[in-house]
Every structure is written in structure tokens, then in C-alpha cells.
mmCIF file of C-alpha atoms in Angstrom:
data_model
loop_
_atom_site.group_PDB
_atom_site.id
_atom_site.type_symbol
_atom_site.label_atom_id
_atom_site.label_comp_id
_atom_site.label_asym_id
_atom_site.label_seq_id
_atom_site.Cartn_x
_atom_site.Cartn_y
_atom_site.Cartn_z
ATOM 1 C CA ASN A 1 96.223 -158.249 110.882
ATOM 2 C CA ALA A 2 96.176 -160.526 107.439
ATOM 3 C CA GLY A 3 98.015 -163.597 108.881
ATOM 4 C CA VAL A 4 98.999 -166.139 105.886
ATOM 5 C CA THR A 5 97.954 -165.164 103.007
ATOM 6 C CA GLN A 6 97.662 -167.208 99.279
ATOM 7 C CA THR A 7 97.866 -166.278 95.277
ATOM 8 C CA PRO A 8 96.061 -167.496 94.046
ATOM 9 C CA LYS A 9 93.248 -169.425 95.207
ATOM 10 C CA PHE A 10 92.521 -171.604 92.177
ATOM 11 C CA ARG A 11 94.562 -172.356 89.000
ATOM 12 C CA VAL A 12 94.274 -174.593 86.412
ATOM 13 C CA LEU A 13 97.117 -175.855 84.353
ATOM 14 C CA LYS A 14 98.235 -177.661 81.371
ATOM 15 C CA THR A 15 101.132 -180.054 81.607
ATOM 16 C CA GLY A 16 104.203 -178.804 81.226
ATOM 17 C CA GLN A 17 103.348 -175.299 82.366
ATOM 18 C CA SER A 18 105.051 -173.377 84.968
ATOM 19 C CA MET A 19 103.242 -170.982 87.781
ATOM 20 C CA THR A 20 104.396 -169.347 91.018
ATOM 21 C CA LEU A 21 102.144 -169.283 94.390
ATOM 22 C CA LEU A 22 102.759 -166.731 96.527
ATOM 23 C CA CYS A 23 102.529 -166.920 100.567
ATOM 24 C CA ALA A 24 102.973 -163.836 102.106
ATOM 25 C CA GLN A 25 102.270 -163.380 106.662
ATOM 26 C CA ASP A 26 102.477 -160.234 108.326
ATOM 27 C CA MET A 27 103.197 -161.630 111.673
ATOM 28 C CA ASN A 28 106.725 -161.232 111.432
ATOM 29 C CA HIS A 29 107.681 -164.862 111.788
ATOM 30 C CA GLU A 30 110.694 -165.990 111.018
ATOM 31 C CA TYR A 31 109.907 -169.817 109.502
ATOM 32 C CA MET A 32 107.563 -170.556 106.026
ATOM 33 C CA TYR A 33 106.541 -174.042 105.260
ATOM 34 C CA TRP A 34 104.893 -175.680 102.226
ATOM 35 C CA TYR A 35 102.457 -178.120 102.232
ATOM 36 C CA ARG A 36 100.401 -180.257 99.626
ATOM 37 C CA GLN A 37 97.680 -181.776 100.799
ATOM 38 C CA ASP A 38 95.996 -185.168 99.056
ATOM 39 C CA PRO A 39 92.734 -186.938 99.910
ATOM 40 C CA GLY A 40 93.779 -189.356 102.137
ATOM 41 C CA MET A 41 97.784 -188.622 102.818
ATOM 42 C CA GLY A 42 97.450 -185.522 105.338
ATOM 43 C CA LEU A 43 99.429 -183.006 104.813
ATOM 44 C CA ARG A 44 102.758 -183.580 103.134
ATOM 45 C CA LEU A 45 106.201 -181.268 103.258
ATOM 46 C CA ILE A 46 107.799 -180.340 99.949
ATOM 47 C CA HIS A 47 110.238 -177.500 101.040
ATOM 48 C CA TYR A 48 110.354 -174.619 103.882
ATOM 49 C CA SER A 49 112.670 -171.966 105.155
ATOM 50 C CA VAL A 50 114.272 -170.723 108.518
ATOM 51 C CA GLY A 51 114.876 -167.740 107.687
ATOM 52 C CA GLU A 52 115.013 -164.874 104.963
ATOM 53 C CA GLY A 53 117.214 -166.109 102.319
ATOM 54 C CA THR A 54 117.863 -170.179 103.302
ATOM 55 C CA THR A 55 115.340 -172.799 101.974
ATOM 56 C CA ALA A 56 115.236 -176.873 103.123
ATOM 57 C CA LYS A 57 113.846 -179.534 101.203
ATOM 58 C CA GLY A 58 111.233 -181.531 102.905
ATOM 59 C CA GLU A 59 109.180 -184.516 102.830
ATOM 60 C CA VAL A 60 108.317 -184.212 98.548
ATOM 61 C CA PRO A 61 110.663 -181.468 96.956
ATOM 62 C CA ASP A 62 110.998 -183.417 93.540
ATOM 63 C CA GLY A 63 109.360 -180.666 91.167
ATOM 64 C CA TYR A 64 109.066 -177.935 92.696
ATOM 65 C CA ASN A 65 111.506 -174.638 93.743
ATOM 66 C CA VAL A 66 111.233 -172.199 96.417
ATOM 67 C CA SER A 67 112.419 -169.138 97.436
ATOM 68 C CA ARG A 68 112.937 -166.465 100.254
ATOM 69 C CA LEU A 69 114.177 -162.906 98.925
ATOM 70 C CA LYS A 70 112.146 -161.258 101.230
ATOM 71 C CA LYS A 71 110.729 -162.201 105.166
ATOM 72 C CA GLN A 72 107.663 -162.516 104.933
ATOM 73 C CA ASN A 73 107.573 -163.953 101.195
ATOM 74 C CA PHE A 74 107.930 -166.944 99.944
ATOM 75 C CA LEU A 75 107.309 -168.788 96.852
ATOM 76 C CA LEU A 76 106.889 -172.312 95.160
ATOM 77 C CA GLY A 77 107.562 -172.346 91.619
ATOM 78 C CA LEU A 78 106.430 -175.811 89.536
ATOM 79 C CA GLU A 79 109.220 -175.857 86.373
ATOM 80 C CA SER A 80 107.114 -178.066 84.202
ATOM 81 C CA ALA A 81 103.342 -178.939 85.792
ATOM 82 C CA ALA A 82 102.900 -183.233 85.756
ATOM 83 C CA PRO A 83 98.967 -184.372 86.330
ATOM 84 C CA SER A 84 100.473 -185.868 89.869
ATOM 85 C CA GLN A 85 101.131 -182.092 91.524
ATOM 86 C CA THR A 86 96.748 -181.683 91.039
ATOM 87 C CA SER A 87 96.922 -180.981 94.971
ATOM 88 C CA VAL A 88 95.601 -178.201 97.418
ATOM 89 C CA TYR A 89 98.648 -176.405 98.784
ATOM 90 C CA PHE A 90 99.259 -174.891 101.605
ATOM 91 C CA CYS A 91 101.683 -172.340 103.418
ATOM 92 C CA ALA A 92 102.142 -171.680 106.637
ATOM 93 C CA SER A 93 104.043 -170.204 109.308
ATOM 94 C CA SER A 94 105.735 -169.946 113.024
ATOM 95 C CA TYR A 95 107.887 -167.952 114.584
ATOM 96 C CA PRO A 96 109.824 -170.226 117.950
ATOM 97 C CA THR A 97 110.388 -167.874 121.086
ATOM 98 C CA GLY A 98 110.556 -171.041 123.660
ATOM 99 C CA THR A 99 106.692 -171.494 124.240
ATOM 100 C CA LEU A 100 104.782 -174.285 123.873
ATOM 101 C CA ARG A 101 102.521 -172.390 121.252
ATOM 102 C CA THR A 102 105.437 -171.245 119.177
ATOM 103 C CA TYR A 103 105.727 -174.763 117.741
ATOM 104 C CA GLU A 104 102.369 -173.363 116.351
ATOM 105 C CA GLN A 105 102.260 -173.465 112.377
ATOM 106 C CA TYR A 106 99.430 -170.778 111.137
ATOM 107 C CA PHE A 107 98.150 -171.960 107.892
ATOM 108 C CA GLY A 108 96.931 -169.924 105.032
ATOM 109 C CA PRO A 109 93.585 -170.790 103.276
ATOM 110 C CA GLY A 110 95.714 -172.378 100.086
ATOM 111 C CA THR A 111 95.840 -173.348 96.758
ATOM 112 C CA ARG A 112 93.825 -175.333 94.993
ATOM 113 C CA LEU A 113 95.510 -176.110 91.340
ATOM 114 C CA THR A 114 94.754 -178.390 88.918
ATOM 115 C CA VAL A 115 96.798 -179.822 85.925
ATOM 116 C CA THR A 116 95.703 -181.186 82.661
ATOM 117 C CA GLN B 1 107.079 -194.190 105.719
ATOM 118 C CA GLN B 2 104.404 -192.992 107.994
ATOM 119 C CA GLN B 3 106.326 -191.516 111.064
ATOM 120 C CA VAL B 4 102.434 -190.804 112.584
ATOM 121 C CA LYS B 5 99.444 -193.164 111.960
ATOM 122 C CA GLN B 6 95.890 -191.876 112.583
ATOM 123 C CA SER B 7 92.646 -193.765 112.611
ATOM 124 C CA PRO B 8 90.010 -194.122 111.572
ATOM 125 C CA GLN B 9 89.688 -192.124 108.559
ATOM 126 C CA SER B 10 86.451 -191.317 108.871
ATOM 127 C CA LEU B 11 83.863 -191.408 111.841
ATOM 128 C CA ILE B 12 79.979 -190.277 112.575
ATOM 129 C CA VAL B 13 79.419 -189.642 116.274
ATOM 130 C CA GLN B 14 75.817 -188.326 117.580
ATOM 131 C CA LYS B 15 75.392 -185.257 118.492
ATOM 132 C CA GLY B 16 75.888 -185.336 122.554
ATOM 133 C CA GLY B 17 78.148 -188.336 121.639
ATOM 134 C CA ILE B 18 81.958 -188.771 122.281
ATOM 135 C CA SER B 19 84.595 -188.654 119.531
ATOM 136 C CA ILE B 20 87.828 -190.350 119.875
ATOM 137 C CA ILE B 21 90.837 -190.404 117.464
ATOM 138 C CA ASN B 22 93.668 -192.297 117.990
ATOM 139 C CA CYS B 23 97.282 -191.872 116.250
ATOM 140 C CA ALA B 24 100.435 -193.880 116.783
ATOM 141 C CA TYR B 25 104.240 -192.375 116.267
ATOM 142 C CA GLU B 26 107.805 -194.262 115.904
ATOM 143 C CA ASN B 27 110.109 -191.296 116.468
ATOM 144 C CA THR B 28 111.278 -191.175 120.062
ATOM 145 C CA ALA B 29 112.654 -187.400 119.584
ATOM 146 C CA PHE B 30 109.244 -186.450 119.080
ATOM 147 C CA ASP B 31 108.558 -183.688 122.171
ATOM 148 C CA TYR B 32 105.118 -181.358 120.658
ATOM 149 C CA PHE B 33 102.198 -183.497 119.643
ATOM 150 C CA PRO B 34 99.512 -181.380 117.989
ATOM 151 C CA TRP B 35 96.050 -181.667 116.868
ATOM 152 C CA TYR B 36 94.517 -179.828 114.136
ATOM 153 C CA GLN B 37 90.871 -178.995 112.955
ATOM 154 C CA GLN B 38 90.404 -177.922 109.337
ATOM 155 C CA PHE B 39 86.847 -177.060 108.102
ATOM 156 C CA PRO B 40 86.298 -177.390 104.080
ATOM 157 C CA GLY B 41 87.590 -174.500 101.803
ATOM 158 C CA LYS B 42 90.298 -173.268 105.186
ATOM 159 C CA GLY B 43 93.813 -173.874 106.346
ATOM 160 C CA PRO B 44 94.277 -176.140 109.275
ATOM 161 C CA ALA B 45 94.282 -174.319 112.943
ATOM 162 C CA LEU B 46 95.517 -175.219 115.836
ATOM 163 C CA LEU B 47 92.882 -177.002 118.137
ATOM 164 C CA ILE B 48 95.183 -178.157 121.187
ATOM 165 C CA ALA B 49 98.918 -179.635 121.779
ATOM 166 C CA ILE B 50 100.676 -181.422 124.297
ATOM 167 C CA ARG B 51 104.177 -182.586 125.797
ATOM 168 C CA PRO B 52 104.876 -186.135 126.712
ATOM 169 C CA ASP B 53 105.851 -184.732 130.070
ATOM 170 C CA VAL B 54 102.161 -185.164 130.968
ATOM 171 C CA SER B 55 99.550 -187.976 130.273
ATOM 172 C CA GLU B 56 96.341 -185.692 129.893
ATOM 173 C CA LYS B 57 95.653 -182.291 128.383
ATOM 174 C CA LYS B 58 92.325 -180.419 128.325
ATOM 175 C CA GLU B 59 90.780 -177.468 127.073
ATOM 176 C CA GLY B 60 87.214 -177.375 127.265
ATOM 177 C CA ARG B 61 85.123 -179.955 125.515
ATOM 178 C CA PHE B 62 88.279 -181.326 123.948
ATOM 179 C CA THR B 63 91.240 -184.075 125.811
ATOM 180 C CA ILE B 64 94.460 -185.389 124.099
ATOM 181 C CA SER B 65 95.101 -188.249 126.269
ATOM 182 C CA PHE B 66 99.261 -189.903 125.661
ATOM 183 C CA ASN B 67 100.633 -192.742 126.199
ATOM 184 C CA LYS B 68 104.296 -192.219 126.108
ATOM 185 C CA SER B 69 105.258 -195.859 126.854
ATOM 186 C CA ALA B 70 103.111 -197.256 124.091
ATOM 187 C CA LYS B 71 103.784 -193.636 121.769
ATOM 188 C CA GLN B 72 100.180 -193.379 120.945
ATOM 189 C CA PHE B 73 97.911 -190.683 121.852
ATOM 190 C CA SER B 74 94.195 -189.451 121.166
ATOM 191 C CA LEU B 75 91.206 -186.659 120.625
ATOM 192 C CA HIS B 76 88.604 -186.839 122.864
ATOM 193 C CA ILE B 77 86.022 -184.422 121.812
ATOM 194 C CA MET B 78 83.348 -184.512 124.606
ATOM 195 C CA ASP B 79 79.863 -183.611 124.195
ATOM 196 C CA SER B 80 79.859 -183.370 120.481
ATOM 197 C CA GLN B 81 78.327 -180.654 118.253
ATOM 198 C CA PRO B 82 77.527 -180.375 114.780
ATOM 199 C CA GLY B 83 80.038 -177.101 114.808
ATOM 200 C CA ASP B 84 83.143 -180.195 115.015
ATOM 201 C CA SER B 85 82.090 -182.135 112.585
ATOM 202 C CA ALA B 86 85.551 -181.575 110.283
ATOM 203 C CA THR B 87 88.433 -182.671 109.572
ATOM 204 C CA TYR B 88 91.311 -183.350 112.386
ATOM 205 C CA PHE B 89 94.709 -184.085 112.174
ATOM 206 C CA CYS B 90 97.006 -185.417 114.330
ATOM 207 C CA ALA B 91 100.950 -184.590 114.673
ATOM 208 C CA ALA B 92 104.265 -184.415 115.915
ATOM 209 C CA SER B 93 107.220 -182.671 116.077
ATOM 210 C CA ALA B 94 110.965 -182.716 116.825
ATOM 211 C CA GLY B 95 111.117 -179.017 117.731
ATOM 212 C CA TYR B 96 113.744 -176.850 116.938
ATOM 213 C CA SER B 97 116.569 -179.687 116.167
ATOM 214 C CA SER B 98 113.995 -179.615 113.080
ATOM 215 C CA ALA B 99 113.362 -176.634 112.406
ATOM 216 C CA SER B 100 110.271 -176.860 114.138
ATOM 217 C CA LYS B 101 108.746 -178.610 111.191
ATOM 218 C CA ILE B 102 105.746 -180.903 111.629
ATOM 219 C CA ILE B 103 104.700 -184.481 110.341
ATOM 220 C CA PHE B 104 100.898 -184.848 110.364
ATOM 221 C CA GLY B 105 99.037 -187.465 110.104
ATOM 222 C CA SER B 106 96.322 -188.936 107.616
ATOM 223 C CA GLY B 107 93.486 -187.061 108.537
ATOM 224 C CA THR B 108 90.261 -188.271 110.640
ATOM 225 C CA ARG B 109 86.884 -186.380 108.870
ATOM 226 C CA LEU B 110 84.010 -186.415 111.734
ATOM 227 C CA SER B 111 80.648 -185.875 111.020
ATOM 228 C CA ILE B 112 78.700 -184.905 114.397
ATOM 229 C CA ARG B 113 74.324 -186.146 113.751
ATOM 230 C CA PRO B 114 71.821 -183.898 114.736
#
């Protein structure tokens, strides 16, 4: 059981380039989330999905797009990278089953992205 | 708008001491208050969580104290150990009505001195 995995682990982009970050989970979770983590700002939600084929905007969605074509995968795309998107990106998943721990989100190891 | 405010930003505690991190929230619709622990180079992981119908939750050396009327909650780490050195995030969620989204505080970097 790998849990939540993210690829790549590190990436350097030039301004204007595009890329896709891949998140995969093998826990059969319904909900998936993309966050960015910046110093002193905690984790901020970019986009999320409550099921296959559905996506919704989070707190900081501008400049990002997402897709959830398969239940186990959640893709985050940057169409035209900007230096302000330099950050560490985390994917998370959860499965609501009616108990306290079901709000628990399981996080991947993160992707460190630098945009020059 | 910062819905969950966390303090201090950093904290240094001697081994064996008590570490205390405080958080305050604004949205009264929140019904789930977790704390996440993050080690360098890793993703956050759930440490302990509480619902607002209880005032305290204890798991081993970790305790959440919750004050619903003041809209504040705190994490206490008893007998702090060097292995507790990490970044801690308080958080809040309104549960299923908000797709189980979690709002995180800004984080506290805790260092336990041997």
C-alpha cells in the first residue's frame, strides 16, 4: 500500500513553461486535494475533487487547472508558469465514512517547484 | 482572510518541558479541529483531532484543549522530546458541508533542545 504518491519530486521551470503534477492514491478515496505550501502561510487549497470527473476551486486557484479522469489520479497543471508559483505542492486524499477520523487527509511527500 | 490564526510562529523548548501552541478561529460552522505534524521533507500527517462537543482530548503526551465560547484551541505536548521537533499546523473544517475541506493555520516550527 503506497498511500499517496506524487511525481515529480523536484522540478525547475522557466517562466512561461507548462507542466503537470501527478498525484496517485491507492486507498480508494473519494476526495482529493491540491495544496501549496509557502513559508509562514501554512497550506492553502488550490483545487479539490469530491469524485471522479468532478473538480472545484479552492482558496488560490488562479494560474492552475486540474483534472480527475480516474478516481485514483488527480492532476495539477500549470499552463504558463510564473515565479509566484514557486512553492512546495502537496496532494492529499480522504474518504468520508461518518467517523471523526474520516475527515483525516492523507498527504503525499510533496513536489518542490522552482520557477525562474 | 485568515480563518485560523496560529501562534507562536516558532518555539524552542527544553527536553522534558511542555510545548504549547495556540490557535483561534472565526467561523462558527467549523466542527472538526485537527492538528497536523510535518517533518522536514515530508507531507503533513494527522496527529490528533477534536470535535467542539468536548473540552479536551488526550492521546499519549499530546493534548488538545478546546474553548468553544472563546473560539480558541491549543496543543500541549508534555515531556517534549527531540523527536517532537517538527512543524505543527492547527486546522479547522466544516465537514461534509464543505467537502471536508481543511483550513490550515500558518504553522509553528517547534525545536526541542536536548
